[in-house]
Short mmCIF file of C-alpha atoms in Angstrom, two decimals:
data_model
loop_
_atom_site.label_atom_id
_atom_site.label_comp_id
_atom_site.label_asym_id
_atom_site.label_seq_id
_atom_site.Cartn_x
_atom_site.Cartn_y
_atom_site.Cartn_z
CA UNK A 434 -18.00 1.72 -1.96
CA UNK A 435 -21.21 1.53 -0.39
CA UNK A 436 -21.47 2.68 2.73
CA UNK A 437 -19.27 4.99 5.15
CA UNK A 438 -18.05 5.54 8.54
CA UNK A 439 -17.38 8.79 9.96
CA UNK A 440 -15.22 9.82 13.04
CA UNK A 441 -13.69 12.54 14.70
CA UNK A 442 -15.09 16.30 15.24
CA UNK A 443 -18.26 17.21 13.85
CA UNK A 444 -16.87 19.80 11.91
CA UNK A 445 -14.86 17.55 10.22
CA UNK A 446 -17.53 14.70 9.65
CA UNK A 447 -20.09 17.51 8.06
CA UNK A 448 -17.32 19.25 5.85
CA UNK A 449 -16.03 15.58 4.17
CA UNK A 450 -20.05 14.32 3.64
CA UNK A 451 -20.79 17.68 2.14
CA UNK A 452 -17.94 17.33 -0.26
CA UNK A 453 -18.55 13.46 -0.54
CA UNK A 454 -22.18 14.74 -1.44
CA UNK A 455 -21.14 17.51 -3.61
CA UNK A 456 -18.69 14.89 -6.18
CA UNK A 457 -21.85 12.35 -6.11
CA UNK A 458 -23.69 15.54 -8.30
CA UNK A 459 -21.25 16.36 -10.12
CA UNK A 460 -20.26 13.10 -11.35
CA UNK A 461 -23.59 12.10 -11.87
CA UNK A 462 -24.34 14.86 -14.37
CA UNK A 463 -20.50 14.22 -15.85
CA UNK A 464 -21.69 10.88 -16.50
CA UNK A 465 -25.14 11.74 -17.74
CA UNK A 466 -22.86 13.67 -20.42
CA UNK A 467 -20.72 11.11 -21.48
CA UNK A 468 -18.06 12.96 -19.57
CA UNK A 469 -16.36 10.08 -17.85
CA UNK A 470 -13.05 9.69 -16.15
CA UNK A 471 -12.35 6.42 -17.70
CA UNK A 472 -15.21 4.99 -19.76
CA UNK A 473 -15.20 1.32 -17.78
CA UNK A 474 -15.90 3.15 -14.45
CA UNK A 475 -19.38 3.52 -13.00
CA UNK A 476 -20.39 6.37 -11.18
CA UNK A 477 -19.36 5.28 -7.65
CA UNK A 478 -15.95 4.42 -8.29
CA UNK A 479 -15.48 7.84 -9.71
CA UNK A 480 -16.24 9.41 -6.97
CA UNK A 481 -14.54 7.00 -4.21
CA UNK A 482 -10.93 8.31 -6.46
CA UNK A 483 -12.41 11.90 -6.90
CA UNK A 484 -13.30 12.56 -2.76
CA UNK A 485 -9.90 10.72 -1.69
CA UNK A 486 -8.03 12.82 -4.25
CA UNK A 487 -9.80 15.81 -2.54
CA UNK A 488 -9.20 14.28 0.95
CA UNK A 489 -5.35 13.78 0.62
CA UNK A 490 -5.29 17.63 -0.98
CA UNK A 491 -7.03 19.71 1.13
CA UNK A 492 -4.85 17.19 4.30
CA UNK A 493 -1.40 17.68 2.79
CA UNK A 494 -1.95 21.57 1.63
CA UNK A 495 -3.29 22.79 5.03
CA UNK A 496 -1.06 24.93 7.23
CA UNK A 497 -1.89 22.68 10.42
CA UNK A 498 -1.28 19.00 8.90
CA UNK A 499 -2.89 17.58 12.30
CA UNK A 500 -5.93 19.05 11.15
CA UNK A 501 -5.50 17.92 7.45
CA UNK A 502 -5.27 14.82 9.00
CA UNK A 503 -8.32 15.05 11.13
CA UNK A 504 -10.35 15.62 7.37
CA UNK A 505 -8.75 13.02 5.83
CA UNK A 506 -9.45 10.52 8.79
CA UNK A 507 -13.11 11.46 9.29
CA UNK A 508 -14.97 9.56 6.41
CA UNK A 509 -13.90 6.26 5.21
CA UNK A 510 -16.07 4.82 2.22
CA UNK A 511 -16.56 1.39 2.53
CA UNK A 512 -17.07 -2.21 0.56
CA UNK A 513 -19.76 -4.26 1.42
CA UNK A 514 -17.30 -7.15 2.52
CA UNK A 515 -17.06 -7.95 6.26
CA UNK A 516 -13.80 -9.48 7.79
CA UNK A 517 -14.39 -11.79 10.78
CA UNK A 518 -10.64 -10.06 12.07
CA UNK A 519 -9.93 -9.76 15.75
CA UNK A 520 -6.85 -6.47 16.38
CA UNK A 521 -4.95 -6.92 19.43
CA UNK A 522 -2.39 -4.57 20.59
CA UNK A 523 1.25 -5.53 20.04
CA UNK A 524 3.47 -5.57 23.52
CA UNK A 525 6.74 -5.09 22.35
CA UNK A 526 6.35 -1.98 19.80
CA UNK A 527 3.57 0.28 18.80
CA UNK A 528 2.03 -2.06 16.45
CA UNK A 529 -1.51 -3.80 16.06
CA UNK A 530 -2.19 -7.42 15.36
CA UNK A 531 -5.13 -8.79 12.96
CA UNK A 532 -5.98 -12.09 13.90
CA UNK A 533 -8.60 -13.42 11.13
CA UNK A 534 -11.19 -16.13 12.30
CA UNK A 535 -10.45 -18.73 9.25
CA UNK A 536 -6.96 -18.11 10.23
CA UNK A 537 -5.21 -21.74 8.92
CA UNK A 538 -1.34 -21.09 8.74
CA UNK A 539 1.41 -20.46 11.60
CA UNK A 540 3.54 -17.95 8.64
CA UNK A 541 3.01 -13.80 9.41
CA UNK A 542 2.57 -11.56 7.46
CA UNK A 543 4.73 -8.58 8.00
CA UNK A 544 2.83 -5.62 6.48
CA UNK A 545 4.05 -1.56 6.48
CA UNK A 546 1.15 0.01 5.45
CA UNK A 547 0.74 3.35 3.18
CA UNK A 548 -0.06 6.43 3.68
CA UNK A 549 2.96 8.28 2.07
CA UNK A 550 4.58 7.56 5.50
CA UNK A 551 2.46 10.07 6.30
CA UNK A 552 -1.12 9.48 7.02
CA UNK A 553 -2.35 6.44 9.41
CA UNK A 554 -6.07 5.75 10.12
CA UNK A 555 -9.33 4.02 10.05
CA UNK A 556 -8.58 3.36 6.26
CA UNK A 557 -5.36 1.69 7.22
CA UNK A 558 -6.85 -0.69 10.44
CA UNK A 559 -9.27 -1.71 7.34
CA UNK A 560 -6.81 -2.31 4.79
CA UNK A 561 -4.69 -4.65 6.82
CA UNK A 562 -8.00 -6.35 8.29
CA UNK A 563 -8.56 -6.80 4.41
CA UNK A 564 -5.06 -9.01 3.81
CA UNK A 565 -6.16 -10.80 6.95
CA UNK A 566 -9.06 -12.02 6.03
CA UNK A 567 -7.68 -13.01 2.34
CA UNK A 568 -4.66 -14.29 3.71
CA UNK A 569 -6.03 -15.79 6.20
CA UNK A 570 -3.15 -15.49 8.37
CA UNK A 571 -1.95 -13.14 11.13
CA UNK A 572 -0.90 -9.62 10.36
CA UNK A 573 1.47 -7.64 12.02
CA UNK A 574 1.38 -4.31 11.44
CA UNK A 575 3.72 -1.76 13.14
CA UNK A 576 2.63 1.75 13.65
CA UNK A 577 5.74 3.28 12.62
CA UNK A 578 6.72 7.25 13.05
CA UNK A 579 5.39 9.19 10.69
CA UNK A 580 6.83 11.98 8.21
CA UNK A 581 7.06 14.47 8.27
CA UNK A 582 7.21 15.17 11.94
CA UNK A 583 10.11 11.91 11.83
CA UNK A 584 11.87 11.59 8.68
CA UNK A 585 14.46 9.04 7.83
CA UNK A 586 15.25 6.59 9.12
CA UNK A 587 12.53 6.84 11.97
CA UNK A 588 10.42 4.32 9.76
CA UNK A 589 13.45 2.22 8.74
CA UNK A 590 14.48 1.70 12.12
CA UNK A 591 10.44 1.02 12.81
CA UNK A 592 10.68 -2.25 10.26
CA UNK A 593 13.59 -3.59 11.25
CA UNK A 594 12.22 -3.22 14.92
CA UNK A 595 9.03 -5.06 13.73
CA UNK A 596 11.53 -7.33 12.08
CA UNK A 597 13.49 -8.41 15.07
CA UNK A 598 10.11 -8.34 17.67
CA UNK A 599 8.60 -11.15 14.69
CA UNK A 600 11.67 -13.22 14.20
CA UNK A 601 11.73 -13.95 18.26
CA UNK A 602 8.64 -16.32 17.72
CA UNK A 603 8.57 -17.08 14.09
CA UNK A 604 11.38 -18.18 11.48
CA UNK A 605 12.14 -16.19 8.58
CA UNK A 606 10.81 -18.66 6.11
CA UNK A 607 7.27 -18.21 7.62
CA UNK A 608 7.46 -14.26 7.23
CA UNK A 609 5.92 -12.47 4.00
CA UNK A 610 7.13 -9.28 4.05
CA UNK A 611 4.58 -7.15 2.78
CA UNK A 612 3.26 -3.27 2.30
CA UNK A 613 1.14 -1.10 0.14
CA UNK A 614 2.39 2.46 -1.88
CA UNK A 615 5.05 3.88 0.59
CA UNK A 616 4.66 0.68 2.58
CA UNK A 617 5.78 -1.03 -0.27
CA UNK A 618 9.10 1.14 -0.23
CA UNK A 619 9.20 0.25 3.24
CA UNK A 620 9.00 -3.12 2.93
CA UNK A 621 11.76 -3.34 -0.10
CA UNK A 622 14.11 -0.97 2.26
CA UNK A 623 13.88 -3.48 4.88
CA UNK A 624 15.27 -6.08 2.95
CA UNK A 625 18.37 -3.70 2.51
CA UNK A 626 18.12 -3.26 6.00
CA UNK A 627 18.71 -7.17 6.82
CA UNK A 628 21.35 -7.59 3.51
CA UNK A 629 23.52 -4.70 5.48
CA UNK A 630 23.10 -6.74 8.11
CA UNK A 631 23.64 -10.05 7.53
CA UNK A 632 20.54 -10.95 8.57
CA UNK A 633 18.00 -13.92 7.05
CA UNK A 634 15.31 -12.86 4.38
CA UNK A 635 11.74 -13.46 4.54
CA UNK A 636 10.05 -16.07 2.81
CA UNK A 637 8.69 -13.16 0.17
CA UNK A 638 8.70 -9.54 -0.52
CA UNK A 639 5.40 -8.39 -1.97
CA UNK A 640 4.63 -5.14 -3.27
CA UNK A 641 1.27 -3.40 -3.94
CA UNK A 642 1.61 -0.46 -6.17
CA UNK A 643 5.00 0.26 -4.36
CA UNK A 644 7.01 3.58 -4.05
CA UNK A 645 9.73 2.62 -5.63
CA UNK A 646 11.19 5.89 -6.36
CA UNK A 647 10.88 9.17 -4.45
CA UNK A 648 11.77 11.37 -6.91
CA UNK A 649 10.29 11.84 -10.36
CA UNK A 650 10.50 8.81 -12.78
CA UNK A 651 8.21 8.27 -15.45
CA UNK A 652 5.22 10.00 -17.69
CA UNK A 653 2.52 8.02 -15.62
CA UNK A 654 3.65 9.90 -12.29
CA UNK A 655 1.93 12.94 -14.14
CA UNK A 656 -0.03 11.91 -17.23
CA UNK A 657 -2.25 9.16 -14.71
CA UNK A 658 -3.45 12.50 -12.54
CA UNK A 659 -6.89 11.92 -14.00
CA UNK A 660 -7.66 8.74 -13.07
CA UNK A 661 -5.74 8.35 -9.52
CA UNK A 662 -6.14 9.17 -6.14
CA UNK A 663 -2.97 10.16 -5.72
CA UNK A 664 -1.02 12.73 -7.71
CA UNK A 665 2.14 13.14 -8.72
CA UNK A 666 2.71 16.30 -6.40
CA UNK A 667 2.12 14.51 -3.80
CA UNK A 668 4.59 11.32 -4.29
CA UNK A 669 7.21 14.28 -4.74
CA UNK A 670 6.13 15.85 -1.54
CA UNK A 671 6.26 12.72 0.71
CA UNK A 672 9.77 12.10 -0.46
CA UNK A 673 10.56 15.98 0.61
CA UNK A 674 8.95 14.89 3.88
CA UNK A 675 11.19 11.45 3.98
CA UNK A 676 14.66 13.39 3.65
CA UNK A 677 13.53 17.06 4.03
CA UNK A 678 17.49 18.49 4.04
CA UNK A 679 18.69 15.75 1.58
CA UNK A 680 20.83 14.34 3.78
CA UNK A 681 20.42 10.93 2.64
CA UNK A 682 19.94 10.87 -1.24
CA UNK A 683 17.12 10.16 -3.90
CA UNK A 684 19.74 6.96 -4.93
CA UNK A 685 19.93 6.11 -1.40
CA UNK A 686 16.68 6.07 -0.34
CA UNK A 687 15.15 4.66 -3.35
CA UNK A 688 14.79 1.04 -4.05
CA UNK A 689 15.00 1.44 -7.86
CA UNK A 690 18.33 1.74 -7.21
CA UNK A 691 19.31 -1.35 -5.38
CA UNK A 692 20.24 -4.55 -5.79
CA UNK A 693 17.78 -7.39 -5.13
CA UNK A 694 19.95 -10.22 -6.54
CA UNK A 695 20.13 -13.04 -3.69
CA UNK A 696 17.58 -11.17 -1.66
CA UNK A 697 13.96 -12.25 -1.30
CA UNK A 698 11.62 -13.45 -4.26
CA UNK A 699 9.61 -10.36 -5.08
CA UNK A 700 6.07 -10.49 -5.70
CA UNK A 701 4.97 -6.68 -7.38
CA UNK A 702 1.40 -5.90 -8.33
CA UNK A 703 0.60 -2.33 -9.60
CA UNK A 704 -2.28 -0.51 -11.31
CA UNK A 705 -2.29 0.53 -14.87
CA UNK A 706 -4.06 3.78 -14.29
CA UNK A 707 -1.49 4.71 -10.98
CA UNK A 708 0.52 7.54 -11.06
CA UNK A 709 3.44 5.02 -9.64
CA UNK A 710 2.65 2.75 -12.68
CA UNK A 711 5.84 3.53 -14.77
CA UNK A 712 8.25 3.63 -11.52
CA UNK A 713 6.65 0.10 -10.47
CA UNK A 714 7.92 -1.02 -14.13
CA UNK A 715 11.20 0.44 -13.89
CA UNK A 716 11.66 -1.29 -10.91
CA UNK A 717 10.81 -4.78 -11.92
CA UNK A 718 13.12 -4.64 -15.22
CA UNK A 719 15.87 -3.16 -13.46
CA UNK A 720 15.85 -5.58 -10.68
CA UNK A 721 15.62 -8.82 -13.22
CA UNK A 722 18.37 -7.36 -15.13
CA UNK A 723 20.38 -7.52 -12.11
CA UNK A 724 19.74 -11.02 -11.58
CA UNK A 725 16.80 -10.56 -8.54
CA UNK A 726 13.53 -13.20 -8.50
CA UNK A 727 10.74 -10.77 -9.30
CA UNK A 728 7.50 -11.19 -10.70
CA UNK A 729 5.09 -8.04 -11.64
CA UNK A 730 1.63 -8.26 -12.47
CA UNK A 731 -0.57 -4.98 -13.43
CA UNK A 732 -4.04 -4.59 -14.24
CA UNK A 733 -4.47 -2.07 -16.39
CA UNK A 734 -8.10 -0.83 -16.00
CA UNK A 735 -7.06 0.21 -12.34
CA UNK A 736 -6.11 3.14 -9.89
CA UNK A 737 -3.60 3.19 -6.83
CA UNK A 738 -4.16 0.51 -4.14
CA UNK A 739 -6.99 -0.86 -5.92
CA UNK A 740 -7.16 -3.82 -3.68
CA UNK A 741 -9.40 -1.91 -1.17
CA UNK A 742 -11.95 -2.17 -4.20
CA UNK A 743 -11.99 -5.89 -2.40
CA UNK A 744 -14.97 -7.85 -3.91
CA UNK A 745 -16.51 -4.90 -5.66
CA UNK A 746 -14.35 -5.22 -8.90
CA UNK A 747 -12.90 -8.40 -10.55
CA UNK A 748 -9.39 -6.99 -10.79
CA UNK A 749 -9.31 -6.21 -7.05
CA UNK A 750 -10.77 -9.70 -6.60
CA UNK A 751 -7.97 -11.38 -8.33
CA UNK A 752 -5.32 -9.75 -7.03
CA UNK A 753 -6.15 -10.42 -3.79
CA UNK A 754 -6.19 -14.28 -4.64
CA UNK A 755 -3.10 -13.85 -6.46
CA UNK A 756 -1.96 -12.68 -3.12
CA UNK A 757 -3.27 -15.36 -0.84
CA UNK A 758 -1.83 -17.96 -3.61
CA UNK A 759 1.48 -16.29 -3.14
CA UNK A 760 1.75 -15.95 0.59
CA UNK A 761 0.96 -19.66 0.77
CA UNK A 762 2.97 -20.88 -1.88
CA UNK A 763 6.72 -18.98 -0.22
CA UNK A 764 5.76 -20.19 3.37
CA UNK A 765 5.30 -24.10 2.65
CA UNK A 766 7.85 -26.28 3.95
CA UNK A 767 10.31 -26.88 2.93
CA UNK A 768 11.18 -23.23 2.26
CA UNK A 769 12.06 -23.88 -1.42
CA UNK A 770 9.87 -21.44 -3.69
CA UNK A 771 10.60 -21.75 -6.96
CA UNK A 772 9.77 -19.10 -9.84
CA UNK A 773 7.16 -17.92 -10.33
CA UNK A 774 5.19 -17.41 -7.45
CA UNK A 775 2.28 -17.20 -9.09
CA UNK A 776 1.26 -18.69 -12.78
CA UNK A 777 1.37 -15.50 -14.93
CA UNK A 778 -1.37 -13.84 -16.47
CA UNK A 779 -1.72 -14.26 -20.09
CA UNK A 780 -2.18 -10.95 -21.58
CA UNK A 781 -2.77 -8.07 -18.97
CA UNK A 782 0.20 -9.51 -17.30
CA UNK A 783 4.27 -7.76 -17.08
CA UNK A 784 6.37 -10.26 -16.02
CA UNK A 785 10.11 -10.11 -15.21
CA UNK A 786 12.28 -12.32 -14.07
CA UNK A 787 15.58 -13.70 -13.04
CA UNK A 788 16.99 -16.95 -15.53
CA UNK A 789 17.79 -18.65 -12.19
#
């Protein structure tokens, strides 16, 4: 990060820069110390993952969750990049397009964002202006009902809306089908939502750092605390928030345990350092032993959605190519897109995959 932009009440402004202010010092002397969170982090990026750890705390354990909201949504640290992205406001749903400049492809992307299904803001309208610009395609991005004020299926019913309002104008095989942490599981649900219903699959699924489970799977979703934004706790809690009276199910409403076989190629990227890390990995070996086309790259040295990151870090930088090389290779005509997706990464690289 390198520079901000605040919003919202004053109150709210002054209380995140103080706190923003207060992690700079105390990082600084950790570091000073030796006393790093991960020694092949600098200073700034320890503090970006310490204040938005901080941010998503003192928002999801405060009695008035608008107003946790309102502290979370008032200070957004930013790259230096800048994305030449036009948003326009979607007619048929409550949804935002992001219309990049360089755009050179008639294929949408289709992209839930994250936010634990329940946080939406200027981080988000960023985020998606990101994938844009890298794509360099159109984004659609529906601002689905959040949790927990609308649990399940409010947002399932929200991306197969945004589902049917894209396919009017645009042919499956020139949708990617795409979302970040719980957009992720949002995204993978939806393809259950159009196998249910006989309905045509995208061109691609892609994943970044999905929720793939919303209960507790995995030593990462507690032994990565240190070195994530997000914490274990609160994966846990959003999936309270998804199906607060367990009506539905963990099995149901998790895509770890579904079948992907026949259904879209899936394209997973996670972070080695993400409390979600070990779930993400579950899910890719389970799906190719059940016969689905899935790919799963992770870099190790990184956090949760490390793609915001954009051109500050190398492993942000390649993923995000990895993900423009991807989009572009599923929505070529003819729609034939054979495995992999992507050439695999030698090395820091977990691939699975169907033998089709």
């Amino acid at each position: 990060m390198s520079s901000f932009e605040t919003q919202g009440p004053l109150r709210h402004r002054l209380a995140s820069f103080l706190t923003l202010n207060r992690f700079v010092l105390q990082v600084a002397a950790r570091h000073a110390v030796g006393r790093k969170m991960a020694a092949d982090w600098d200073i700034l990026t320890e503090v970006g993952i310490r204040f938005v750890r901080h941010q998503f705390t003192y928002a999801m354990t405060h009695n008035d969750l608008d107003t946790g909201r309102a502290r979370w949504n008032s200070l957004l640290p930013k790259t230096p990049d800048i994305y030449d992205v036009t948003i326009r406001q979607a007619q048929d749903q409550p949804a935002r397009w992001f219309i990049p400049a360089s755009c050179d492809t008639d294929a949408v992307a289709l992209y839930c964002h994250g936010g634990g299904y329940a946080f939406r803001g200027a981080i988000t309208d960023r985020f998606a202006a990101m994938l844009a610009h890298h794509l360099r395609a159109r984004v659609y991005m529906p601002l689905y009902r959040l949790t927990p004020e609308h649990p399940h299926p409010a947002q399932a019913e929200d991306a197969l809306t945004a589902w049917h309002n894209l396919t009017r104008h645009t042919p499956p095989d020139q949708i990617v089908v795409m979302g970040d942490s719980a957009g992720g599981h949002m995204a993978l649900m939806l393809l259950q939502s159009l196998k249910c219903r006989e309905l045509d699959q995208p061109a691609l699924c892609i994943g970044m750092c999905s929720w793939t489970d919303i209960g507790a799977r995995g030593t990462s979703l507690t032994a990565n605390d240190p070195t994530d934004l997000v914490q274990g706790w609160m994966a846990l809690q959003f999936g309270r928030w998804l199906d607060p009276d367990g009506t539905f199910g963990r099995r149901a409403l998790s895509p770890v345990d579904q079948g992907f076989s026949g259904l879209a190629p899936l394209y997973l990227q996670a972070g080695g350092r993400e409390v979600l890390h070990d779930m993400i990995v579950a899910f890719a070996e389970a799906q190719a032993a059940r016969g689905a086309n899935v790919m799963l790259d992770v870099w190790p040295d990184m956090p949760h959605n490390f793609h915001a990151y954009d051109s500050t870090k190398a492993s942000s930088r390649d993923a995000l190519a990895r993900l423009a090389q991807a989009f572009h290779t599923a929505t070529q005509r003819p729609s034939t897109t054979p495995h992999p997706i992507v050439t695999p990464r030698d090395g820091v690289t977990r691939v699975a995959r169907s033998s089709a």
